[in-house]
Amino acid sequence: MVMDEKSSDEVKEILLESPDKISDLMKAVTHVHRLQVLALLIDGPREFGSLLDVVNLSKTALANHLAHLLRRGLISRSERGMYRITTDGRDFCEAIASFYKNSTSREMNQIEQLKTQYSRGFRALEMEEKMVANPPVMQYAAAHKSLSIT
């Protein structure tokens, strides 16, 4: 998707106007466990214990991650201790997911992985063909034949 000049100017203005705030917001989700918490909350509110059961963290670590997301306004906590994703949090997750889905670097990584898998498979096939053409028994016999004295 190509940006038109107006939207390009708007994006540039926003990025230049608030780089520190944007960077701070980005840092809020640059941790695997924070992304995991946001993803879990997309389905609906959860209690601390429910999150703890899924994310495989200590209570302190989870509390720190939740506090980080709360400070950035990506999640909220009710009086009863239920955590829920905010509209901003949901929008942010949707933007990240959309970017990742449409990312050319992701596609390039997938292509590289396929090339590596193909290459490994091809090398294994070559080795198998060599083994069939010249099995170890024949290699052994040939080596010992040349060493034998007649």
PDB file of C-alpha atoms in Angstrom, residues 73-76 84-91:
ATOM      1  CA  GLY A  73      -2.832   2.950  28.581  1.00  0.00           C
ATOM      2  CA  LEU A  74      -2.863  -0.298  26.615  1.00  0.00           C
ATOM      3  CA  ILE A  75      -4.757  -2.170  29.342  1.00  0.00           C
ATOM      4  CA  SER A  76      -6.938  -1.184  32.294  1.00  0.00           C
ATOM      5  CA  ARG A  84      -8.868  -5.758  30.063  1.00  0.00           C
ATOM      6  CA  ILE A  85      -7.401  -4.397  26.883  1.00  0.00           C
ATOM      7  CA  THR A  86      -8.265  -0.764  26.141  1.00  0.00           C
ATOM      8  CA  THR A  87      -9.427   0.576  22.787  1.00  0.00           C
ATOM      9  CA  ASP A  88      -5.925   1.981  22.274  1.00  0.00           C
ATOM     10  CA  GLY A  89      -4.443  -1.387  23.169  1.00  0.00           C
ATOM     11  CA  ARG A  90      -6.713  -3.195  20.718  1.00  0.00           C
ATOM     12  CA  ASP A  91      -5.988  -0.654  17.965  1.00  0.00           C
TER      13      ASP A  91
END
